[in-house]
Coordinates of C-alpha atoms and ligand atoms in Angstrom, one line a residue:
X1 CA 16.7 -3.3 -17.5
X2 CA 13.6 -4.0 -19.5
X3 CA 9.9 -3.7 -19.6
X4 CA 8.2 -7.0 -20.3
X5 CA 4.7 -6.9 -21.9
X6 CA 2.7 -10.1 -21.5
X7 CA -0.6 -10.7 -23.4
X8 CA -2.1 -13.1 -20.9
X9 CA -4.7 -14.4 -23.5
X10 CA -2.4 -15.1 -26.4
X11 CA 0.7 -15.8 -24.3
X12 CA 2.7 -13.4 -26.5
X13 CA 5.6 -11.7 -24.7
X14 CA 7.4 -8.5 -25.9
X15 CA 10.6 -7.1 -24.4
X16 CA 11.5 -3.5 -24.4
X17 CA 15.0 -2.5 -23.3
X18 CA 15.2 0.7 -21.2
X19 CA 18.1 2.5 -22.9
X20 CA 20.0 5.5 -21.5
X21 CA 17.8 7.8 -23.7
X22 CA 14.5 6.1 -22.9
X23 CA 11.8 8.2 -21.4
X24 CA 11.5 5.5 -18.8
X25 CA 15.1 5.6 -17.6
X26 CA 14.3 7.4 -14.3
X27 CA 10.8 6.2 -14.0
X28 CA 10.3 3.3 -11.7
X29 CA 7.6 2.1 -9.2
X30 CA 4.7 4.5 -9.1
X31 CA 6.3 6.8 -11.7
X32 CA 6.4 4.0 -14.2
X33 CA 3.0 2.4 -13.4
X34 CA 1.3 5.8 -13.6
X35 CA 3.1 6.7 -16.8
X36 CA 2.1 3.5 -18.5
X37 CA -1.5 3.7 -17.3
X38 CA -1.6 7.3 -18.5
X39 CA -0.1 6.5 -21.9
X40 CA -1.9 3.2 -22.6
X41 CA -5.1 2.7 -20.6
X42 CA -8.3 4.4 -21.9
X43 CA -9.5 6.5 -18.9
X44 CA -13.1 5.4 -19.3
X45 CA -12.4 1.7 -19.7
X46 CA -13.9 -1.0 -17.4
X47 CA -11.2 -1.6 -14.8
X48 CA -11.9 -5.3 -15.0
X49 CA -12.1 -5.4 -18.8
X50 CA -9.3 -6.3 -21.3
X51 CA -8.4 -2.7 -22.0
X52 CA -7.1 -2.1 -18.5
X53 CA -3.5 -3.1 -17.8
X54 CA -1.9 -4.3 -14.6
X55 CA 1.7 -3.1 -14.2
X56 CA 4.2 -4.4 -11.6
X57 CA 7.1 -2.1 -11.6
X58 CA 10.3 -2.0 -9.5
X59 CA 11.6 1.3 -8.3
X60 CA 14.4 3.1 -10.0
X61 CA 16.8 2.3 -7.2
X62 CA 15.6 -1.3 -6.6
X63 CA 18.3 -3.9 -7.0
X64 CA 20.9 -1.4 -5.5
X65 CA 22.0 -1.4 -1.8
X66 CA 20.2 1.8 -1.1
X67 CA 18.4 1.2 2.2
X68 CA 14.8 -0.1 2.0
X69 CA 14.7 0.2 -1.7
X70 CA 13.4 -3.3 -2.7
X71 CA 9.7 -2.5 -3.3
X72 CA 7.4 -3.2 -6.2
X73 CA 4.5 -1.0 -7.2
X74 CA 1.4 -2.4 -8.6
X75 CA -0.5 0.1 -10.8
X76 CA -3.7 0.1 -12.9
X77 CA -7.0 1.8 -13.2
X78 CA -8.6 0.9 -9.9
X79 CA -12.0 -0.9 -9.7
X80 CA -12.5 0.7 -6.3
X81 CA -11.8 4.4 -7.2
X82 CA -12.3 4.2 -10.9
X83 CA -9.2 6.3 -11.1
X84 CA -5.5 5.8 -11.4
X85 CA -4.0 3.7 -8.6
X86 CA -0.7 2.5 -7.3
X87 CA 0.0 0.3 -4.3
X88 CA 3.5 -0.8 -3.4
X89 CA 4.7 -3.8 -1.6
X90 CA 7.9 -5.4 -0.1
X91 CA 8.7 -9.1 -0.1
X92 CA 11.1 -11.2 -2.0
X93 CA 10.0 -10.5 -5.6
X94 CA 11.3 -7.0 -6.2
X95 CA 15.0 -7.9 -5.8
X96 CA 14.5 -11.1 -7.8
X97 CA 12.9 -9.2 -10.7
X98 CA 15.8 -6.7 -10.6
X99 CA 18.4 -9.5 -10.8
X100 CA 16.6 -10.8 -13.8
X101 CA 17.0 -7.4 -15.4
X102 CA 13.2 -6.7 -15.3
X103 CA 12.0 -3.1 -14.3
X104 CA 8.4 -3.9 -15.1
X105 CA 5.9 -6.5 -16.0
X106 CA 2.9 -5.2 -18.0
X107 CA -0.1 -7.6 -18.0
X108 CA -2.3 -6.9 -21.0
X109 CA -5.7 -8.3 -22.1
X110 CA -7.7 -10.8 -20.1
X111 CA -7.5 -14.6 -20.0
X112 CA -10.7 -16.7 -19.4
X113 CA -8.4 -19.5 -18.2
X114 CA -6.5 -19.3 -14.9
X115 CA -2.7 -19.2 -15.5
X116 CA 0.5 -18.6 -13.7
X117 CA 3.5 -16.7 -15.0
X118 CA 6.8 -18.3 -14.4
X119 CA 10.0 -16.2 -14.6
X120 CA 13.1 -18.5 -14.8
X121 CA 16.5 -17.8 -16.3
X122 CA 15.6 -19.3 -19.7
X123 CA 12.6 -17.3 -20.7
X124 CA 9.2 -16.3 -19.3
X125 CA 6.4 -18.8 -19.7
X126 CA 2.7 -18.8 -19.0
X127 CA 1.5 -22.1 -17.5
X128 CA -2.0 -23.5 -16.8
X129 CA -3.1 -22.5 -13.3
X130 CA -6.4 -24.4 -12.8
X131 CA -4.9 -26.7 -10.2
X132 CA -4.5 -23.6 -7.9
X133 CA -8.1 -22.4 -8.4
X134 CA -9.8 -21.2 -5.2
X135 CA -6.7 -21.6 -3.0
X136 CA -6.0 -19.1 -0.3
X137 CA -2.6 -17.4 -0.4
X138 CA -1.1 -19.6 2.3
X139 CA -1.9 -22.9 0.6
X140 CA -1.1 -21.5 -2.8
X141 CA 2.4 -20.4 -1.7
X142 CA 3.1 -23.7 -0.1
X143 CA 2.2 -25.6 -3.3
X144 CA 4.2 -23.2 -5.5
X145 CA 7.2 -23.6 -3.3
X146 CA 6.8 -27.4 -3.5
X147 CA 6.7 -27.3 -7.3
X148 CA 9.2 -24.5 -8.1
X149 CA 11.6 -24.5 -5.1
X150 CA 11.8 -22.9 -1.6
X151 CA 13.6 -19.7 -2.8
X152 CA 11.1 -18.4 -5.3
X153 CA 9.5 -14.9 -5.2
X154 CA 5.8 -14.8 -5.5
X155 CA 3.0 -12.3 -6.3
X156 CA -0.4 -13.8 -6.1
X157 CA -4.1 -13.4 -5.5
X158 CA -6.4 -15.3 -3.1
X159 CA -10.0 -16.1 -3.6
X160 CA -11.1 -12.5 -3.3
X161 CA -8.9 -11.6 -6.4
X162 CA -10.3 -14.6 -8.3
X163 CA -13.8 -13.4 -7.6
X164 CA -12.8 -9.9 -8.6
X165 CA -13.9 -8.3 -5.3
X166 CA -13.0 -4.7 -5.3
X167 CA -11.0 -4.8 -2.1
X168 CA -8.7 -7.6 -3.3
X169 CA -5.0 -7.4 -2.9
X170 CA -1.9 -8.7 -4.6
X171 CA 0.1 -10.8 -2.0
X172 CA 3.9 -11.1 -2.0
X173 CA 5.9 -13.6 0.1
X174 CA 8.1 -12.2 2.8
X175 CA 11.6 -13.2 3.7
X176 CA 10.3 -15.9 6.1
X177 CA 8.2 -17.3 3.2
X178 CA 4.7 -16.2 4.3
X179 CA 2.3 -14.3 2.0
X180 CA 2.1 -11.4 4.5
X181 CA 3.0 -8.4 2.3
X182 CA 0.3 -7.0 0.2
X183 CA -0.1 -4.3 -2.5
X184 CA -3.3 -3.8 -0.7
X185 CA -5.1 -0.6 -1.6
X186 CA -7.3 0.1 -4.6
X187 CA -8.5 -3.5 -5.4
X188 CA -5.6 -4.3 -7.7
X189 CA -5.9 -8.0 -6.9
X190 CA -9.2 -8.0 -8.7
X191 CA -7.5 -6.6 -11.8
X192 CA -5.0 -9.5 -11.6
X193 CA -8.0 -11.8 -11.2
X194 CA -9.7 -10.3 -14.3
X195 CA -6.6 -11.0 -16.2
X196 CA -6.8 -14.7 -15.1
X197 CA -3.4 -14.6 -13.4
X198 CA -3.3 -16.5 -10.1
X199 CA 0.4 -16.0 -9.5
X200 CA 3.7 -14.7 -10.8
X201 CA 6.6 -17.0 -9.7
X202 CA 10.1 -15.7 -10.0
X203 CA 12.9 -18.2 -9.8
X204 CA 16.3 -17.1 -8.4
X205 CA 18.7 -16.1 -11.1
X206 CA 22.4 -17.2 -11.1
X207 CA 23.8 -13.9 -12.3
X208 CA 22.5 -10.5 -11.4
X209 CA 21.8 -8.1 -14.2
X210 CA 21.6 -5.0 -11.9
X211 CA 24.2 -2.4 -12.9
X212 CA 25.5 0.3 -10.7
X213 CA 27.8 2.7 -12.7
X214 CA 29.9 3.7 -9.7
X215 CA 29.4 1.5 -6.7
X216 CA 32.0 3.2 -4.6
X217 CA 30.3 6.6 -5.1
X218 CA 26.9 5.0 -4.5
X219 CA 28.0 3.6 -1.2
X220 CA 29.3 7.0 -0.1
X221 CA 25.6 7.9 0.1
X222 CA 23.8 4.7 0.9
X223 CA 26.1 3.3 3.7
X224 CA 26.0 6.3 6.1
X225 CA 22.3 6.7 5.4
X226 CA 21.6 3.1 6.3
X227 CA 23.6 3.5 9.6
X228 CA 21.6 6.6 10.5
X229 CA 18.3 5.0 9.8
X230 CA 19.2 1.8 11.8
X231 CA 20.1 4.1 14.8
X232 CA 17.3 6.6 14.7
X233 CA 14.5 4.1 14.0
X234 CA 15.5 1.8 16.9
X235 CA 12.2 2.1 18.8
X236 CA 10.3 1.6 15.6
X237 CA 12.3 -1.5 14.9
X238 CA 11.5 -3.0 18.3
X239 CA 7.7 -2.3 18.3
X240 CA 6.9 -1.9 14.6
X241 CA 4.0 0.3 13.5
X242 CA 1.8 -1.1 16.3
X243 CA 3.5 1.4 18.6
X244 CA 1.2 3.9 17.2
X245 CA -1.9 2.3 18.7
X246 CA -1.6 4.0 22.1
X247 CA -0.2 7.2 20.7
X248 CA -3.0 7.7 18.2
X249 CA -5.5 7.0 20.9
X250 CA -3.8 9.5 23.2
X251 CA -4.0 12.1 20.4
X252 CA -7.7 11.1 20.3
X253 CA -7.6 10.5 16.6
X254 CA -7.7 6.7 16.3
X255 CA -10.8 5.5 14.5
X256 CA -13.1 4.0 17.1
X257 CA -16.7 2.8 16.5
X258 CA -16.7 3.7 12.8
X259 CA -15.0 7.0 13.4
X260 CA -17.5 8.1 16.0
X261 CA -14.8 8.5 18.6
X262 CA -11.0 9.1 18.5
X263 CA -9.9 7.2 21.6
X264 CA -10.6 3.6 22.8
X265 CA -11.0 2.8 26.5
X266 CA -9.6 -0.7 25.9
X267 CA -6.5 0.5 24.0
X268 CA -4.2 -1.1 26.6
X269 CA -5.4 -4.5 25.5
X270 CA -4.4 -4.0 21.9
X271 CA -1.5 -1.7 22.2
X272 CA 1.9 -2.1 20.5
X273 CA 3.5 -2.6 24.0
X274 CA 1.0 -5.4 24.7
X275 CA 1.7 -7.0 21.3
X276 CA 5.5 -6.8 22.0
X277 CA 5.0 -8.6 25.3
X278 CA 3.0 -11.3 23.6
X279 CA 5.5 -11.8 20.8
X280 CA 8.3 -12.1 23.4
X281 CA 6.4 -14.4 25.8
X282 CA 5.2 -16.8 23.1
X283 CA 8.5 -16.9 21.2
X284 CA 7.3 -15.0 18.1
X285 CA 9.6 -12.7 16.2
X286 CA 10.1 -9.0 15.9
X287 CA 12.6 -6.8 14.1
X288 CA 12.0 -8.6 10.8
X289 CA 12.7 -7.1 7.4
X290 CA 10.0 -7.6 4.9
X291 CA 12.4 -7.2 2.0
X292 CA 16.1 -7.2 1.2
X293 CA 18.0 -4.0 2.0
X294 CA 15.6 -3.0 4.8
X295 CA 17.6 -1.7 7.7
X296 CA 14.6 -0.5 9.8
X297 CA 12.9 -4.0 10.2
X298 CA 9.5 -3.0 11.5
X299 CA 7.8 -6.4 10.8
X300 CA 6.8 -9.1 13.2
X301 CA 5.6 -12.7 13.4
X302 CA 2.9 -13.7 15.8
X303 CA 2.5 -17.3 17.2
X304 CA -0.1 -18.9 19.4
X305 CA 0.5 -20.3 22.9
X306 CA 1.9 -23.5 21.4
X307 CA 4.3 -21.7 19.1
X308 CA 2.2 -22.2 15.9
X309 CA 2.2 -19.4 13.4
X310 CA -0.8 -17.1 13.6
X311 CA 0.1 -14.2 11.3
X312 CA 2.8 -12.1 9.9
X313 CA 2.9 -9.1 10.2
X314 CA 0.4 -7.4 12.5
X315 CA 0.5 -3.7 11.9
X316 CA -1.1 -0.4 13.0
X317 CA -3.6 0.1 10.2
X318 CA -4.9 -3.5 10.6
X319 CA -5.1 -3.3 14.4
X320 CA -6.9 0.1 14.4
X321 CA -9.4 -0.5 11.7
X322 CA -10.3 -4.0 12.9
X323 CA -9.7 -3.3 16.6
X324 CA -10.8 0.0 18.0
X325 CA -12.9 0.8 14.9
X326 CA -14.9 -2.4 15.5
X327 CA -14.6 -2.4 19.3
X328 CA -12.6 -5.7 19.1
X329 CA -10.3 -5.7 22.1
X330 CA -8.0 -8.7 22.0
X331 CA -4.8 -9.3 20.0
X332 CA -5.5 -13.0 19.1
X333 CA -8.7 -11.9 17.3
X334 CA -6.8 -9.2 15.4
X335 CA -4.1 -11.7 14.5
X336 CA -6.7 -14.1 13.2
X337 CA -8.5 -11.3 11.1
X338 CA -5.1 -10.3 9.7
X339 CA -4.3 -14.0 8.7
X340 CA -7.7 -14.5 7.1
X341 CA -7.4 -11.2 5.2
X342 CA -3.9 -12.2 4.0
X343 CA -5.1 -15.7 3.0
X344 CA -8.2 -14.4 1.1
X345 CA -6.2 -11.5 -0.3
X346 CA -8.4 -8.7 1.1
X347 CA -7.1 -5.3 2.1
X348 CA -7.3 -5.1 5.9
X349 CA -7.9 -1.4 5.9
X350 CA -10.8 -1.5 3.4
X351 CA -12.2 -4.6 5.2
X352 CA -12.1 -3.0 8.7
X353 CA -13.8 0.1 7.3
X354 CA -16.4 -2.0 5.6
X355 CA -17.3 -4.0 8.7
X356 CA -17.3 -0.7 10.7
X357 CA -20.1 0.6 8.4
X358 CA -22.1 -2.6 8.8
X359 CA -21.7 -2.5 12.6
X360 CA -22.8 1.2 12.6
X361 CA -25.9 0.1 10.7
X362 CA -26.5 -2.7 13.3
X363 CA -25.9 -5.5 10.9
X364 CA -23.4 -7.0 13.3
X365 CA -22.9 -6.2 17.0
X366 CA -19.9 -4.1 17.9
X367 CA -17.0 -6.2 19.0
X368 CA -18.4 -9.5 17.6
X369 CA -15.1 -11.0 16.3
X370 CA -16.6 -14.5 15.6
X371 CA -18.9 -12.9 13.0
X372 CA -16.0 -11.1 11.4
X373 CA -14.1 -14.4 11.2
X374 CA -17.1 -16.0 9.6
X375 CA -17.4 -13.3 7.0
X376 CA -13.8 -13.8 5.9
X377 CA -13.6 -17.6 6.2
X378 CA -17.0 -18.6 4.9
X379 CA -18.6 -15.8 3.0
X380 CA -15.8 -14.1 1.2
X381 CA -13.9 -17.3 0.6
X382 CA -17.0 -18.8 -1.0
X383 CA -18.2 -15.7 -2.8
X384 CA -21.6 -15.7 -1.2
X385 CA -24.0 -12.8 -1.4
X386 CA -22.8 -11.7 2.1
X387 CA -19.2 -12.2 1.0
X388 CA -19.8 -9.9 -2.0
X389 CA -21.3 -7.3 0.4
X390 CA -18.1 -7.3 2.5
X391 CA -15.5 -7.9 -0.1
X392 CA -16.2 -4.8 -2.3
X393 CA -15.2 -2.1 0.0
X394 CA -16.6 0.7 2.2
X395 CA -18.4 2.7 -0.5
X396 CA -20.4 -0.2 -1.9
X397 CA -21.5 -1.4 1.5
X398 CA -22.5 2.2 2.4
X399 CA -24.7 2.4 -0.7
X400 CA -26.2 -1.1 -0.1
X401 CA -27.1 -0.4 3.5
X402 CA -28.1 3.2 2.9
X403 CA -25.6 4.2 5.5
X404 CA -25.1 7.9 6.6
X405 CA -21.6 7.5 7.9
X406 CA -19.3 6.1 5.2
X407 CA -15.6 6.9 5.7
X408 CA -14.3 6.9 2.1
X409 CA -12.8 9.4 -0.4
X410 CA -13.0 8.8 -4.1
X411 CA -14.3 5.3 -3.4
X412 CA -11.5 4.2 -1.1
X413 CA -11.9 3.6 2.6
X414 CA -10.0 5.9 5.0
X415 CA -7.0 4.6 6.7
X416 CA -6.6 4.8 10.5
X417 CA -6.5 8.5 11.2
X418 CA -9.4 10.7 12.0
X419 CA -9.2 13.6 9.6
X420 CA -10.9 15.9 12.0
X421 CA -8.0 15.5 14.5
X422 CA -5.0 14.9 12.2
X423 CA -5.6 17.9 10.0
X424 CA -2.6 17.3 7.7
X425 CA -3.8 13.7 7.0
X426 CA -7.2 15.1 6.4
X427 CA -5.8 17.2 3.6
X428 CA -4.0 14.2 2.1
X429 CA -7.1 12.1 2.2
X430 CA -9.1 14.7 0.4
X431 CA -6.6 15.7 -2.2
X432 CA -4.6 12.6 -3.1
X433 CA -5.3 11.4 -6.7
X434 CA -5.1 7.9 -5.1
X435 CA -8.2 8.2 -2.8
X436 CA -8.0 8.2 1.0
X437 CA -4.6 6.8 1.4
X438 CA -2.3 7.6 4.3
X439 CA 0.7 6.3 2.3
X440 CA 0.2 9.1 -0.2
X441 CA 1.4 11.7 2.3
X442 CA 1.3 10.6 5.9
X443 CA 1.0 13.8 7.8
X444 CA 1.0 12.4 11.3
X445 CA 2.5 13.6 14.5
X446 CA 6.2 14.4 14.3
X447 CA 6.6 13.9 10.5
X448 CA 7.8 17.1 8.8
X449 CA 9.0 17.2 5.2
X450 CA 11.4 20.0 5.8
X451 CA 13.5 20.6 9.0
X452 CA 13.1 24.0 10.6
X453 CA 9.8 24.8 8.9
X454 CA 6.7 25.3 11.0
X455 CA 3.6 23.5 9.8
X456 CA 1.5 24.5 12.8
X457 CA -0.1 22.4 15.5
X458 CA -1.3 18.9 14.7
X459 CA -5.0 19.6 15.2
X460 CA -5.1 23.1 13.6
X461 CA -5.6 23.9 9.9
X462 CA -2.7 26.3 9.7
X463 CA 0.2 25.0 7.7
X464 CA -1.4 21.8 6.7
X465 CA -1.7 22.5 3.0
X466 CA 2.0 23.0 2.8
X467 CA 2.6 19.9 5.0
X468 CA 0.4 17.7 2.9
X469 CA 1.6 19.1 -0.5
X470 CA 5.3 18.6 0.3
X471 CA 4.8 15.1 1.8
X472 CA 2.7 14.0 -1.2
X473 CA 5.4 15.2 -3.6
X474 CA 8.3 13.5 -1.7
X475 CA 6.3 10.4 -1.1
X476 CA 5.6 10.1 -4.8
X477 CA 9.3 10.2 -5.3
X478 CA 9.9 7.5 -2.7
X479 CA 7.2 5.3 -4.3
X480 CA 8.9 5.7 -7.7
X481 CA 12.4 4.9 -6.4
X482 CA 11.1 1.7 -4.8
X483 CA 11.8 3.0 -1.3
X484 CA 9.7 2.3 1.8
X485 CA 8.4 5.6 3.0
X486 CA 9.5 4.9 6.5
X487 CA 12.9 6.1 5.5
X488 CA 11.4 9.6 5.4
X489 CA 9.7 11.5 2.6
X490 CA 11.7 14.7 3.3
X491 CA 13.3 17.5 1.3
X492 CA 16.7 16.5 2.8
X493 CA 16.3 12.9 1.5
X494 CA 15.6 14.1 -2.0
X495 CA 19.2 15.2 -2.1
X496 CA 20.4 11.7 -1.1
X497 CA 18.2 10.2 -3.8
X498 CA 19.7 12.5 -6.4
X499 CA 23.2 11.4 -5.4
X500 CA 22.2 7.7 -5.5
X501 CA 20.7 8.1 -9.0
X502 CA 23.7 9.9 -10.3
X503 CA 26.0 7.1 -9.0
X504 CA 23.8 4.3 -10.3
X505 CA 23.0 5.8 -13.8
X506 CA 26.0 8.0 -14.5
X507 CA 23.9 11.1 -14.5
X508 CA 24.2 14.6 -13.0
X509 CA 20.7 15.4 -11.7
X510 CA 19.8 17.7 -8.8
X511 CA 17.5 17.6 -5.9
X512 CA 15.1 19.8 -7.9
X513 CA 15.1 17.4 -10.8
X514 CA 14.1 14.6 -8.4
X515 CA 11.3 16.7 -7.0
X516 CA 10.2 17.4 -10.5
X517 CA 9.8 13.7 -11.1
X518 CA 7.3 13.7 -8.2
X519 CA 5.5 16.7 -9.6
X520 CA 5.1 15.2 -13.1
X521 CA 3.8 11.9 -11.8
X522 CA 1.0 13.6 -9.7
X523 CA 0.2 15.9 -12.7
X524 CA -0.5 12.9 -15.0
X525 CA -2.4 11.1 -12.3
X526 CA -4.7 14.1 -11.9
X527 CA -5.1 14.4 -15.7
X528 CA -6.0 10.7 -16.0
X529 CA -8.5 11.0 -13.2
X530 CA -10.1 14.0 -14.8
X531 CA -10.5 12.1 -18.1
X532 CA -12.1 9.3 -16.1
X533 CA -14.5 11.7 -14.6
X534 CA -12.9 12.2 -11.2
X535 CA -12.4 16.0 -11.0
X536 CA -10.9 18.2 -8.4
X537 CA -14.4 18.9 -7.1
X538 CA -14.2 15.5 -5.5
X539 CA -11.3 16.7 -3.2
X540 CA -13.3 16.4 0.1
X541 CA -14.1 14.1 3.0
X542 CA -17.6 12.7 3.6
X543 CA -20.0 15.2 5.0
X544 CA -20.3 13.6 8.5
X545 CA -16.7 14.7 9.2
X546 CA -17.8 18.3 8.7
X547 CA -21.0 18.0 10.6
X548 CA -20.3 15.6 13.5
X549 CA -17.6 16.5 16.0
X550 CA -15.2 13.7 16.9
X551 CA -15.4 12.6 20.5
X552 CA -13.8 13.6 22.8
X553 CA -11.9 16.4 21.0
X554 CA -15.0 18.1 19.7
X555 CA -13.1 18.8 16.5
X556 CA -14.7 19.0 13.0
X557 CA -13.2 19.0 9.5
X558 CA -13.2 22.6 8.5
X559 CA -11.1 23.1 5.4
X560 CA -12.7 25.2 2.8
X561 CA -14.0 23.2 -0.2
X562 CA -12.8 25.7 -2.8
X563 CA -9.3 25.6 -1.3
X564 CA -9.3 21.8 -1.5
X565 CA -10.5 22.0 -5.1
X566 CA -7.6 24.3 -6.0
X567 CA -5.0 22.4 -3.9
X568 CA -3.0 21.2 -6.9
X569 CA -3.3 24.4 -9.0
X570 CA 0.3 25.3 -8.3
X571 CA 1.5 22.1 -10.0
X572 CA 0.0 23.3 -13.3
X573 CA 1.5 26.8 -13.2
Ligands
SF4_1 S1 10.6 -0.6 7.4 FE1 9.0 -2.1 7.6 S2 7.6 -1.9 5.8 FE2 9.5 -0.7 5.4 S3 10.8 -2.2 4.2 FE3 11.4 -2.4 6.4 S4 10.0 -4.1 7.2 FE4 9.2 -3.4 5.2

């Protein structure tokens, strides 16, 4: 496997082989993106300037048959948080990069001209990209397929990335060919836009360069694990993440009316069960895998009454932040918002949070979905002043509107969990070096990192520091292996990962070694952030969560600020 460094301005390309004694051997995904950012990006640089780098890195296990392991991490200094950032994504590209023998692409410098990067069998090339300027991801992917073939893998940006909006995403094409998967959080699409790269196109390779030292031994771990996952995640496969809509509302912790309330009286209209009925009735699809090796298959494809494609894939975070949070109560509107976000290349979480602040400030009526479509389809797509207001995230709109209730941490909008109710998630939001990001350590109902350990009741503070700490460590490992965190960031699974690594790389590491990988990554992320001016004092949620009780639970956020500040101290001991 190699790391490919591409100077996007001069078109110079360097290849670095990852040898068995390389410090990068066991670093993949988030581990590799964060290590390269830490080693090579000046912490105080302009995130959109030429000193920043954008890294796309496959996981350490990507390319292997380990279940759900075909994910790519995008990493950089984030224009949204100003700190280190990683966002990972499924889709076709990861497995294709692995087959080409590529662990990571490092995009360096900025190009004033729009380009595309083509990865065929006979050497990587940079090609002029002006013909694709301004295209949404859907049209762009159609044209790229027309030119380079149906079976390509694509990472791309939409108009929001080209305009360097801070909520811009990097899109990846899914197994049906739609640009529905996104490295969404942290505005990394705007970094790709600043580099002048509209798309990275990977052509299928004839011969795979993935090497597994002992495939038989590898399968002794991966095959039974895949069978267990397929069986135990059956309900999740049928309904996808949308199943959480009703549950989160029943827990009274779903963001509703810009986090004023935790339950939505119209939840039945936008529940996972309702979505499932609609998918079946209209002939859409469920149980779709977003990437090769996935055995859980939580994705879906939504069509209209005439069977025309509306969007892929409609998921919990999008539905909650653009549904209950904005008081929008019909699934077709949510599907349209999701499609427009995917097409423009905008993070649905950041966007829903941003519009929530605007509605709270009475700039738009609650529930006005037509206005939301207009913002996406006219304003953001054309980079108008209004588009800039809504395309740059929750924090910026909060400042511009002088809003009092701005749900963000370290510059990144909260995902769809009220931190006053879901206390463990509240700790993750406050302490993650990645900003408010549920995927950093998703401490929701029922998820425990260690069997037989008591982490206390969901809505009580007791046990939640341990819960969040352990989940954040194990999730960091998952992110570095290229594994979807739905397979479970647990202590038990760290053992399986050690076995898989040993079989793949002919090593003899232990579960503790694997956990140490996670610890080291978080350590360097914190250090980078501190050099960039984001200290541990910023480990907190916005004041309104401490002062204003969530309805109807009457719960407030009550973790001690000093305790949050010293949350990571044990990592440094
Ligand atoms: S479980 Fe869902 S998100 Fe994870 S890899 Fe499978 S389809 Fe993608």
